[in-house]
mmCIF file of C-alpha atoms in Angstrom:
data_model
loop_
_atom_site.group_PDB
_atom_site.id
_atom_site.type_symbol
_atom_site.label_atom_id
_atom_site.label_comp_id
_atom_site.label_asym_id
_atom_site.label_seq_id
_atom_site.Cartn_x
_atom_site.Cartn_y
_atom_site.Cartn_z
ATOM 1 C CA UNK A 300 80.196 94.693 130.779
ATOM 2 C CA UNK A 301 80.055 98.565 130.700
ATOM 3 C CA UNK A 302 78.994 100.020 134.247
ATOM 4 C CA UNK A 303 75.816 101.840 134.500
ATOM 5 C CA UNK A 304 73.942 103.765 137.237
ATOM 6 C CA UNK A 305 72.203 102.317 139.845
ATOM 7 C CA UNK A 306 68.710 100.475 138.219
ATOM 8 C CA UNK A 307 69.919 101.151 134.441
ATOM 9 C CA UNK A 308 71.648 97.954 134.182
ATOM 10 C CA UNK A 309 71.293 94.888 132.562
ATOM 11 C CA UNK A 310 69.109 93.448 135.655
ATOM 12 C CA UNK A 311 66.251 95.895 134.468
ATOM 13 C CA UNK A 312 66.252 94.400 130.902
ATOM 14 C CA UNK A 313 64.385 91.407 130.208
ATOM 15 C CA UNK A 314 66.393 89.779 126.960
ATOM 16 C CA UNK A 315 69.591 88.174 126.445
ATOM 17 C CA UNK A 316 72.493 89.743 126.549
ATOM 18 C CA UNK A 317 76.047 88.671 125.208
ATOM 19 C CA UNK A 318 79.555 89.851 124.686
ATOM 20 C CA UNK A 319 81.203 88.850 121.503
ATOM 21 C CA UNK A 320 84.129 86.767 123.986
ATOM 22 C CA UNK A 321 80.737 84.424 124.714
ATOM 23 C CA UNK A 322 79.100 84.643 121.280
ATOM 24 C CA UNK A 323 82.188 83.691 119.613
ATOM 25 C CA UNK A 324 82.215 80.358 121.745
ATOM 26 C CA UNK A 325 79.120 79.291 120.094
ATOM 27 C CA UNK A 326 78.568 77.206 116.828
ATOM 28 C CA UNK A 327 77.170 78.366 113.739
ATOM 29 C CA UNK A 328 74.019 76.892 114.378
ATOM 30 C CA UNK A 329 73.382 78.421 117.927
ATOM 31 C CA UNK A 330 74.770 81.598 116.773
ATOM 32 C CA UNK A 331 72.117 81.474 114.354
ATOM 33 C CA UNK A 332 69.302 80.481 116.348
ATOM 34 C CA UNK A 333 69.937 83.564 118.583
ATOM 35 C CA UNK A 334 69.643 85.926 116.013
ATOM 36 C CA UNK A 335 67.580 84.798 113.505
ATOM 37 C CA UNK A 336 63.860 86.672 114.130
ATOM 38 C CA UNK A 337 65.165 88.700 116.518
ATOM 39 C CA UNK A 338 65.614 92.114 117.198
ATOM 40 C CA UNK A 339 69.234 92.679 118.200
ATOM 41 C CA UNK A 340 71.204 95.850 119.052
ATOM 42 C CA UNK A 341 74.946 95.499 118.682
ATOM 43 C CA UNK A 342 76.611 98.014 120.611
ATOM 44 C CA UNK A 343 80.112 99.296 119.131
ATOM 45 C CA UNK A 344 81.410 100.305 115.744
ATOM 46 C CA UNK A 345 84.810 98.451 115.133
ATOM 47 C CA UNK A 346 85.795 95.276 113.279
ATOM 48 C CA UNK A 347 83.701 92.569 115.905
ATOM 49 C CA UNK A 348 80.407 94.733 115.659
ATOM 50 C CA UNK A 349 80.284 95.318 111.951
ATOM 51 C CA UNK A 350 80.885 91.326 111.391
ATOM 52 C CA UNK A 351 78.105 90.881 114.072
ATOM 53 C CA UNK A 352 76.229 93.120 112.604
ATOM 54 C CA UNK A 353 76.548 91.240 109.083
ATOM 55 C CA UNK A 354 76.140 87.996 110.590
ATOM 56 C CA UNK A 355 72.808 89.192 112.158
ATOM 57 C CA UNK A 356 71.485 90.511 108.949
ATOM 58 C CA UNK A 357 72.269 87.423 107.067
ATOM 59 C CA UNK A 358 70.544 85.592 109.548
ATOM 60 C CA UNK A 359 67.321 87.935 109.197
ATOM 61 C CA UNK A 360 66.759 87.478 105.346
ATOM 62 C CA UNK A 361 62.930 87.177 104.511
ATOM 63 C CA UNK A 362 59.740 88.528 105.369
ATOM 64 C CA UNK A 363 59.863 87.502 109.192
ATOM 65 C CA UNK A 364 63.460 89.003 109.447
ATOM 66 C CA UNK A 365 64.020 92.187 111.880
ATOM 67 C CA UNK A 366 66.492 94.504 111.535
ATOM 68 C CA UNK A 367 69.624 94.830 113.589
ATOM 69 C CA UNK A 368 70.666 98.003 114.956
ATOM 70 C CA UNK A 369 74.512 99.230 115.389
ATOM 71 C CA UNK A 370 74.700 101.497 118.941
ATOM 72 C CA UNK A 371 77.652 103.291 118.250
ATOM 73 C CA UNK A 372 79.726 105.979 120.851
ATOM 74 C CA UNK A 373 82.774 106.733 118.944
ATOM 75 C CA UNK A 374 83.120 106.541 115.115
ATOM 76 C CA UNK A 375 85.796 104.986 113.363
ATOM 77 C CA UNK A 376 86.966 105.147 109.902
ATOM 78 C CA UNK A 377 85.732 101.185 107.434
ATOM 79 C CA UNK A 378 87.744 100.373 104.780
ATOM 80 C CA UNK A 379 85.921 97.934 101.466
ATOM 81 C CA UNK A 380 89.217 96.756 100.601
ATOM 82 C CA UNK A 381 92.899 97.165 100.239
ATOM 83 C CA UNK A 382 92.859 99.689 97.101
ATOM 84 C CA UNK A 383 92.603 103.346 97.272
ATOM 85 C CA UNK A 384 91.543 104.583 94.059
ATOM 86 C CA UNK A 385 93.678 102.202 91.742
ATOM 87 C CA UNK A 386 96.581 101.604 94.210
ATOM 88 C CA UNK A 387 97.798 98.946 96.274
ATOM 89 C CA UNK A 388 96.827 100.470 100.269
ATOM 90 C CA UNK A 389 100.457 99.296 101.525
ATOM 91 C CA UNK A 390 101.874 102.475 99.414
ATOM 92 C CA UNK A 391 100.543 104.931 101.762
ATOM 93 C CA UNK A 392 101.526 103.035 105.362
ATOM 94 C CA UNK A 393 103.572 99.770 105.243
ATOM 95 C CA UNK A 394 106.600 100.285 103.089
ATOM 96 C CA UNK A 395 109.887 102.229 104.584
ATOM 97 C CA UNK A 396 109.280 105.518 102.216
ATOM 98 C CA UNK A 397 105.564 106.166 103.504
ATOM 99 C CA UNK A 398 106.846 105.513 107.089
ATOM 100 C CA UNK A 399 109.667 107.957 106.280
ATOM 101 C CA UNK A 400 106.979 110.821 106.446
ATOM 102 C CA UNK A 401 105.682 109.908 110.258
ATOM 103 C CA UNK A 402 107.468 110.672 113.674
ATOM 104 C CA UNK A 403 108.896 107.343 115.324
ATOM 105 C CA UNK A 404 111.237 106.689 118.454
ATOM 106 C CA UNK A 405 114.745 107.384 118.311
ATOM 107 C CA UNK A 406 114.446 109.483 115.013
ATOM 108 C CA UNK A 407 117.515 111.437 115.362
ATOM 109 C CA UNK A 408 118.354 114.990 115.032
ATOM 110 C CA UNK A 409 117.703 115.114 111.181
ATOM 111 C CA UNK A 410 114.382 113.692 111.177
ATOM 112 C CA UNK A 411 112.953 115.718 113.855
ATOM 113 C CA UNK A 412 113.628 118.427 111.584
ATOM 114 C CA UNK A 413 112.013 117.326 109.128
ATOM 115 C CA UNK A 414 108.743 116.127 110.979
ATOM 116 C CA UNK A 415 107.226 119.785 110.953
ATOM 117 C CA UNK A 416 108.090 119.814 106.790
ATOM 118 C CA UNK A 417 107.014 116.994 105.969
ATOM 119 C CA UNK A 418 103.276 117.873 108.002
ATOM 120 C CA UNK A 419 101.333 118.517 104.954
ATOM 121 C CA UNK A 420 102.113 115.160 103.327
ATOM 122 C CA UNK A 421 100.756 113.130 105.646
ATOM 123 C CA UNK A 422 98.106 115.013 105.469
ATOM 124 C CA UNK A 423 97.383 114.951 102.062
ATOM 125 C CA UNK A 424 97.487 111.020 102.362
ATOM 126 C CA UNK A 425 95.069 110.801 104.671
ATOM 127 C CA UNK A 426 92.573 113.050 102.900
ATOM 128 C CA UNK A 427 93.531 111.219 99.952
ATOM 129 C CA UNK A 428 92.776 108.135 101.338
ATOM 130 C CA UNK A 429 89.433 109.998 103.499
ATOM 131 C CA UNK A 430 87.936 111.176 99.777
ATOM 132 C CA UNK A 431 87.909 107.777 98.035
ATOM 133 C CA UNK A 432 86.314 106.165 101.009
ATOM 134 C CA UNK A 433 83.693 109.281 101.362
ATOM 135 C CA UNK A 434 82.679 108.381 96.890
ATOM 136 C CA UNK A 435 83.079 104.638 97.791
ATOM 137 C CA UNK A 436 80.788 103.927 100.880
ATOM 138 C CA UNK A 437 77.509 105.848 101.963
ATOM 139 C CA UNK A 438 79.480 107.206 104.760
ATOM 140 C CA UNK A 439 77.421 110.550 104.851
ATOM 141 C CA UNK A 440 74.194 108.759 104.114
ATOM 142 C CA UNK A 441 74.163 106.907 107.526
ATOM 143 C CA UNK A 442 76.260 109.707 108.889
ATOM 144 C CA UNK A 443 79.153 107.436 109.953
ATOM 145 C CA UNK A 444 81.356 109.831 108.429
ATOM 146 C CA UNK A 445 84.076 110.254 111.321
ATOM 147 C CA UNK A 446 84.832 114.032 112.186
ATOM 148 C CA UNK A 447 89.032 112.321 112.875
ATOM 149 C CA UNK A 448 91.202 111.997 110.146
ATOM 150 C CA UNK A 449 91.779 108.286 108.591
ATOM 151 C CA UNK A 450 95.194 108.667 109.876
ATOM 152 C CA UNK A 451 94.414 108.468 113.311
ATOM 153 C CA UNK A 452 92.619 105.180 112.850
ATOM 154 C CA UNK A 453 94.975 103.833 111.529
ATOM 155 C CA UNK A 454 98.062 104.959 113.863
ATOM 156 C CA UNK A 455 95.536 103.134 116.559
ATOM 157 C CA UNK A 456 95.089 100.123 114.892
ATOM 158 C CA UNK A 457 91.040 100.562 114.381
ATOM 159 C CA UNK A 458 90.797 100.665 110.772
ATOM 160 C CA UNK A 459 88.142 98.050 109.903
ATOM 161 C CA UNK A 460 88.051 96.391 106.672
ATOM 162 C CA UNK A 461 84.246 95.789 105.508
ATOM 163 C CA UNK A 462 82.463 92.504 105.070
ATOM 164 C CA UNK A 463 81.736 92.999 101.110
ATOM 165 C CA UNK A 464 77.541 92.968 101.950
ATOM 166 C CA UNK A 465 77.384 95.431 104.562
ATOM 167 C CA UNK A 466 76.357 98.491 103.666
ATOM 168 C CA UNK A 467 74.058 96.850 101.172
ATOM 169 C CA UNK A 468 72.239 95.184 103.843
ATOM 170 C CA UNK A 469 72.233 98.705 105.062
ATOM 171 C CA UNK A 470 70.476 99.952 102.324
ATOM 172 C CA UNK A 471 67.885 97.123 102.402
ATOM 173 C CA UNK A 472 67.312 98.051 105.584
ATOM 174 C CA UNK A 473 68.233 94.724 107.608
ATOM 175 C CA UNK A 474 71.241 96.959 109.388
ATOM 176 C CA UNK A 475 70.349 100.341 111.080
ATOM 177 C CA UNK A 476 72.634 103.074 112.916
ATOM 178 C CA UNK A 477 72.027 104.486 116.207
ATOM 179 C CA UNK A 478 74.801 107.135 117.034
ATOM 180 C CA UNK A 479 74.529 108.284 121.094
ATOM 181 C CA UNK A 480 77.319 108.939 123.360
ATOM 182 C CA UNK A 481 75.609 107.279 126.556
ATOM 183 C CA UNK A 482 72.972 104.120 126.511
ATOM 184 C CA UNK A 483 71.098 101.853 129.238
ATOM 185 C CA UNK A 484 69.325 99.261 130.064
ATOM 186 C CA UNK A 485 65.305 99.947 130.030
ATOM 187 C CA UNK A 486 62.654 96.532 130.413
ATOM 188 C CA UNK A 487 62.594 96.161 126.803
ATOM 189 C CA UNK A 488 65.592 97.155 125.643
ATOM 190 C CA UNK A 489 68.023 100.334 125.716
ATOM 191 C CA UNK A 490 67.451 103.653 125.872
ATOM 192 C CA UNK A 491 69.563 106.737 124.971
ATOM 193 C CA UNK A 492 70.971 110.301 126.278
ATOM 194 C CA UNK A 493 67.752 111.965 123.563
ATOM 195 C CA UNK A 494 65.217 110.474 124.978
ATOM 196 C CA UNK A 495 64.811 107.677 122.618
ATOM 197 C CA UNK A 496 63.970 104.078 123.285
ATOM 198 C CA UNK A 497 65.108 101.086 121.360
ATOM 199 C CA UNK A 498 63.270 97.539 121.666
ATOM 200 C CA UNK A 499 65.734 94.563 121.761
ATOM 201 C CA UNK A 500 65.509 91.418 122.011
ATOM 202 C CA UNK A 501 68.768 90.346 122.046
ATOM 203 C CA UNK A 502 72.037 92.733 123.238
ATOM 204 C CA UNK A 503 75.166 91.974 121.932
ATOM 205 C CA UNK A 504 78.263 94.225 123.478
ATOM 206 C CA UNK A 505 80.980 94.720 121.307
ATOM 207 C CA UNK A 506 83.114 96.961 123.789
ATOM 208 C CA UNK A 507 86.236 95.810 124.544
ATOM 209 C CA UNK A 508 88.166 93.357 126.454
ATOM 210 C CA UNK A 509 89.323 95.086 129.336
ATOM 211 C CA UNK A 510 92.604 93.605 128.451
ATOM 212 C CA UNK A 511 94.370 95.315 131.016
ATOM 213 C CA UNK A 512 92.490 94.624 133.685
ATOM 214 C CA UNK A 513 92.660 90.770 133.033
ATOM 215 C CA UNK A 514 96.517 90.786 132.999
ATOM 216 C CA UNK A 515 96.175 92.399 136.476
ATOM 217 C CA UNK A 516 94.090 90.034 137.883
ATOM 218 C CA UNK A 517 96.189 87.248 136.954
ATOM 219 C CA UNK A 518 98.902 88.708 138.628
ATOM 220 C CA UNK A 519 99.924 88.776 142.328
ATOM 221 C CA UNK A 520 100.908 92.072 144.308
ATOM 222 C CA UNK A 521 103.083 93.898 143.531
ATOM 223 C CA UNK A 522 103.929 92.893 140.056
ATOM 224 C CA UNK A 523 99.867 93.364 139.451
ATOM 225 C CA UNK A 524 100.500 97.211 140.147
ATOM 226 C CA UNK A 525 103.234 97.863 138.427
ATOM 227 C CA UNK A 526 101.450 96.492 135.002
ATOM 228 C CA UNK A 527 100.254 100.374 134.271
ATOM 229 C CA UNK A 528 101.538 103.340 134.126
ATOM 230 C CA UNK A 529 100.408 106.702 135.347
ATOM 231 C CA UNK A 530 98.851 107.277 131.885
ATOM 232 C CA UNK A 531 96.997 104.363 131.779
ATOM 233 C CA UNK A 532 99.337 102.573 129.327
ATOM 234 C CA UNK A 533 100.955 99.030 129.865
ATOM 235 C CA UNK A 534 104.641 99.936 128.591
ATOM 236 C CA UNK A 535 106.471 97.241 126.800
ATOM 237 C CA UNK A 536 110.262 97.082 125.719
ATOM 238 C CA UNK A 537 109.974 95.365 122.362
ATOM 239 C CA UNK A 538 106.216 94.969 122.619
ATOM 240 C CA UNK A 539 107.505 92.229 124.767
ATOM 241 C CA UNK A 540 108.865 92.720 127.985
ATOM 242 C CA UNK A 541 107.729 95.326 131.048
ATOM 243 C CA UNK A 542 110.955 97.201 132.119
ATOM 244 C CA UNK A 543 109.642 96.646 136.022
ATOM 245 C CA UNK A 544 108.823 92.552 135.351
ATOM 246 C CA UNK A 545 111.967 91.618 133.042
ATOM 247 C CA UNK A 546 111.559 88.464 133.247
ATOM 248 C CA UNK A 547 108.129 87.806 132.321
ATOM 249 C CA UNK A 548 107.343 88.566 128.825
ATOM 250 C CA UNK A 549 103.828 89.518 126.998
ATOM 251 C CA UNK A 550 103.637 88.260 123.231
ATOM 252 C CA UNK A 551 100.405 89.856 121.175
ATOM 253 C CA UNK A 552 99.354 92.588 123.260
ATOM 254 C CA UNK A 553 100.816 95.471 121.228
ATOM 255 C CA UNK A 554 99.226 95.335 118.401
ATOM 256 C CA UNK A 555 100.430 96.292 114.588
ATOM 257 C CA UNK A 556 99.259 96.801 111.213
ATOM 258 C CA UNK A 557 99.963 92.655 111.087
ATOM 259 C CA UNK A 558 99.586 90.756 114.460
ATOM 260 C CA UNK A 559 100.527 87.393 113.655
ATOM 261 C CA UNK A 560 103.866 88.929 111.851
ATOM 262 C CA UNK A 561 104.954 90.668 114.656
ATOM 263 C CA UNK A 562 104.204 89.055 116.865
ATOM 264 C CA UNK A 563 106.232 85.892 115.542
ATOM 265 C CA UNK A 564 109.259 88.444 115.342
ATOM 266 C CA UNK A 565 109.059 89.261 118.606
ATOM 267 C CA UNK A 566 108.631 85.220 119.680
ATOM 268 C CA UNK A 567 112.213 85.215 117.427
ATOM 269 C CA UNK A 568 113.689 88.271 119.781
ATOM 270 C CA UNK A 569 112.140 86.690 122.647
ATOM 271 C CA UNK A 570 114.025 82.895 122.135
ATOM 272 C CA UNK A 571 117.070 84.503 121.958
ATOM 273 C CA UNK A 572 117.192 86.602 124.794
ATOM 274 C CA UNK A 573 115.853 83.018 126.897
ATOM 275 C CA UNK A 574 118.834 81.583 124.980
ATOM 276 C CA UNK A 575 120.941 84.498 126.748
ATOM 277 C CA UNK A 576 122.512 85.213 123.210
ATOM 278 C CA UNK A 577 122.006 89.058 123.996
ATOM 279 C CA UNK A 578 121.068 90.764 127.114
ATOM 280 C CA UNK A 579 118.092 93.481 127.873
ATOM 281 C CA UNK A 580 119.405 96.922 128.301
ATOM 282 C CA UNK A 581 118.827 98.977 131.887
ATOM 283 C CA UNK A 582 115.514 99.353 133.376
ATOM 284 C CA UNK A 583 116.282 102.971 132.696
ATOM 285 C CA UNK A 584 116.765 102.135 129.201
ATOM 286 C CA UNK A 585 113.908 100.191 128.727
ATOM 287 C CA UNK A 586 111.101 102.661 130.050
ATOM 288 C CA UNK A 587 113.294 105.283 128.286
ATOM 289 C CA UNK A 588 112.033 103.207 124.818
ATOM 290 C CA UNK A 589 108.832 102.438 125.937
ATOM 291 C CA UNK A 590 107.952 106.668 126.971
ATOM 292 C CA UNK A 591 109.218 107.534 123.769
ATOM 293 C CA UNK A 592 106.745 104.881 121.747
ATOM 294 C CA UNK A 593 103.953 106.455 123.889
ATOM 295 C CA UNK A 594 104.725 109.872 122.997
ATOM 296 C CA UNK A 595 104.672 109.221 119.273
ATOM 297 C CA UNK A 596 101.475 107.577 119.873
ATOM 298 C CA UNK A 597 100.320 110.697 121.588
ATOM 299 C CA UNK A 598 101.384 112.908 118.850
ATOM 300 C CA UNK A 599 99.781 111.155 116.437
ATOM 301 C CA UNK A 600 96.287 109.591 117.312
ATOM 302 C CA UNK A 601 93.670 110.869 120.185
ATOM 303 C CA UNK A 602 93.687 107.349 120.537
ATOM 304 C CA UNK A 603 96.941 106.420 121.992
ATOM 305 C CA UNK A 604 95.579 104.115 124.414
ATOM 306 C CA UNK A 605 95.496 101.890 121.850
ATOM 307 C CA UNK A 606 99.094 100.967 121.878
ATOM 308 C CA UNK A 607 100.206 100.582 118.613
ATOM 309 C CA UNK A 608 102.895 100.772 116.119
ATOM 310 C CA UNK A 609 101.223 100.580 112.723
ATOM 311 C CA UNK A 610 102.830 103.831 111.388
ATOM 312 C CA UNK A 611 106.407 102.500 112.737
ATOM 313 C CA UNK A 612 106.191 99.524 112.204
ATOM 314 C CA UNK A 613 109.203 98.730 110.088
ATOM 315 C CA UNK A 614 111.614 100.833 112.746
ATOM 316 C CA UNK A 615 110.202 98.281 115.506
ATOM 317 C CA UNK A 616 110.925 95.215 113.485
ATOM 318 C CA UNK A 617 114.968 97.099 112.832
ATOM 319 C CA UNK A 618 115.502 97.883 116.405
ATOM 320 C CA UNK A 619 114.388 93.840 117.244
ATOM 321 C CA UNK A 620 116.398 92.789 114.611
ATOM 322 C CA UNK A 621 119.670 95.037 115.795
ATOM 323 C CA UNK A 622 119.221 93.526 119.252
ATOM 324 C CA UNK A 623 119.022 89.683 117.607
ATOM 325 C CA UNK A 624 122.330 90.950 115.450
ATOM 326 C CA UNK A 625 120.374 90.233 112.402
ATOM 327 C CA UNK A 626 120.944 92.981 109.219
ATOM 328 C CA UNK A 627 117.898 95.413 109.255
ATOM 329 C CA UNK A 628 117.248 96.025 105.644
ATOM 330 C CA UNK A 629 115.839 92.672 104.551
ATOM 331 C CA UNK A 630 115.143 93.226 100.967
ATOM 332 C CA UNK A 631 117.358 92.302 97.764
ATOM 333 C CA UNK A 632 117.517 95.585 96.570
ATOM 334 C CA UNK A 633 117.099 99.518 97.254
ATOM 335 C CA UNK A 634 113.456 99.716 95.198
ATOM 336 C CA UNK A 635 112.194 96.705 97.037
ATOM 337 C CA UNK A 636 113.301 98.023 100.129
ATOM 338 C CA UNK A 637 111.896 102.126 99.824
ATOM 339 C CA UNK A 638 108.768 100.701 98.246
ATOM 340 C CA UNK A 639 107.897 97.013 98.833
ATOM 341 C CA UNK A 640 105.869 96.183 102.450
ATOM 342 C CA UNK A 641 107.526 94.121 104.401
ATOM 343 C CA UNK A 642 105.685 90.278 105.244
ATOM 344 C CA UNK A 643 106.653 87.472 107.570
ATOM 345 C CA UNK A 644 108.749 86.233 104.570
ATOM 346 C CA UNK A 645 111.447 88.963 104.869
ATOM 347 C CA UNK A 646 112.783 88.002 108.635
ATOM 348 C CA UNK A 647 113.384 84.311 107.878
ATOM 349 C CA UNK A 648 115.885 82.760 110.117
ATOM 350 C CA UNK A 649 119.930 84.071 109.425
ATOM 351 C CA UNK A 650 122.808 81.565 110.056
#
């Protein structure tokens, strides 16, 4: 629950209000008993909120439906589907050529002097990318248009792919946009930095996990302060382990352009390091690794809080699979390997 000033919270407001961790606990019936007649605010604009937001539209068909309204702070950049005009999306991101063109840890001499040349590439993908979803979606009609470029979404892990009938419930007016960068609670509903008011029946928050914040609760002192560092950022060696708590390890949290395949790498890396078949590197070594994955992040997306490796991916997966004293080039063959993505498929288990 977001924190609000004294007598703006959500003990001034007379509906129901619901995080998507509880809403996702309920069946499909209940879900749609909550929603359905209702008018419902959804506050946030990433992947949870626009399915909510669908969901709550569907649920709203008819005469007696209301419309839901999306509260959004911060926009992000939606994506209809995995084809920029004609081409596969893994082209641009998720093969080891289109990674070639973006900064990642331990680059080397060479490649840092090629980062500044290679600027106005990556660039030009993103815009490329930026122009076909600005034709494809009614971005600038709702004004969801993000002022960021794509690639920043993206390098944070908050590119979210559309539900096929959402903007077309937009346009028949069962899903509305209210863009404000502070809200509250009023009796009725919320109300916003211009003045406005919005009547609500139902609030459903969409803001975040405070994922953080959980881990340190679980934890005893002083392991529970040593979790983040001084910018806010819970370093892990490998996506895995924190330098200053070797020997407990945190699978999932990092997140990449493919969750479940990393993060069953990393359970691979993991079971052989319990198995003592290699050993972690120094403390020194570790947070050395861990600074230099922040700084990319930093460099590349205003959004670096959101650890993630999306746009180095494949150099994460090599470094885990140097350490396991697996090969790092996976594929059968040098086109494959510049300009295939790489799956779960390609780290199968080596004798």
């Amino acid at each position: 629950m977001p924190v609000f000033p004294p007598n703006k919270g959500q003990e001034v407001y007379g509906g129901k209000v619901m995080h998507t961790l509880d809403y996702s606990k309920l069946d499909k019936e209940a879900a749609r008993e909550l929603l359905k007649g209702k008018k419902v605010a959804v506050v946030g604009y990433k992947k949870s909120a626009i399915d909510l937001a669908t969901e709550c539209a569907q649920a709203n068909q008819g005469a007696e439906g209301q419309p839901c309204t999306m509260v959004i702070r911060t926009l992000h950049w939606t994506v209809p589907a995995y084809w920029i005009w004609g081409l596969p999306f893994f082209l641009f991101y998720s093969t080891r050529s289109s990674q070639f063109l973006h900064q990642r840890p331990n680059q080397g001499l060479l490649r840092n002097l090629l980062f500044p040349l290679l600027s106005p590439v990556r660039k030009a993908v993103s815009k490329f990318i930026e122009s076909y979803l600005v034709w494809k979606l009614p971005l600038v009609k709702y004004g969801l248009k993000p002022d960021h470029p794509f690639e920043e979404d993206y390098a944070s892990c908050q590119m979210a792919i559309l539900p096929e009938n959402f903007f077309s419930e937009a346009d028949n007016g069962k899903i509305m946009f209210k863009k404000t960068p502070r809200w509250w609670f009023w009796n009725g509903g919320l109300e916003f930095e211009d003045n406005t008011k919005l009547e609500a029946d139902v609030v459903l928050l969409a803001t975040g996990f405070e994922g953080k914040k959980k881990i340190q609760d679980l934890l005893p002192q002083p392991f529970s302060s040593l979790i983040v560092d001084s910018s806010g950022i819970m370093p892990l060696y490998r996506g895995t382990i924190h330098p200053l708590i070797p020997n407990m390890a945190f699978v999932g949290y990092i997140e990449s352009v493919s969750n479940l395949q990393t993060a069953e790498l990393r359970c691979k890396w993991l079971s052989r390091l319990a198995d003592g078949l290699f050993k972690l590197p120094s403390i020194k070594k570790m947070l050395d690794q861990t600074s230099e994955e922040i700084e990319v992040m930093k460099k590349t997306t205003r959004f670096y809080k959101r650890h993630c490796i999306s746009t180095f991916s494949i150099n994460h997966s090599d470094e885990i699979c140097e350490e396991m004293g697996w090969k790092c080039w996976r594929k059968n063959n040098w086109v494959s390997e510049a300009f295939a993505p790489y799956s779960s498929q390609d780290y199968g288990e080596e004798d």
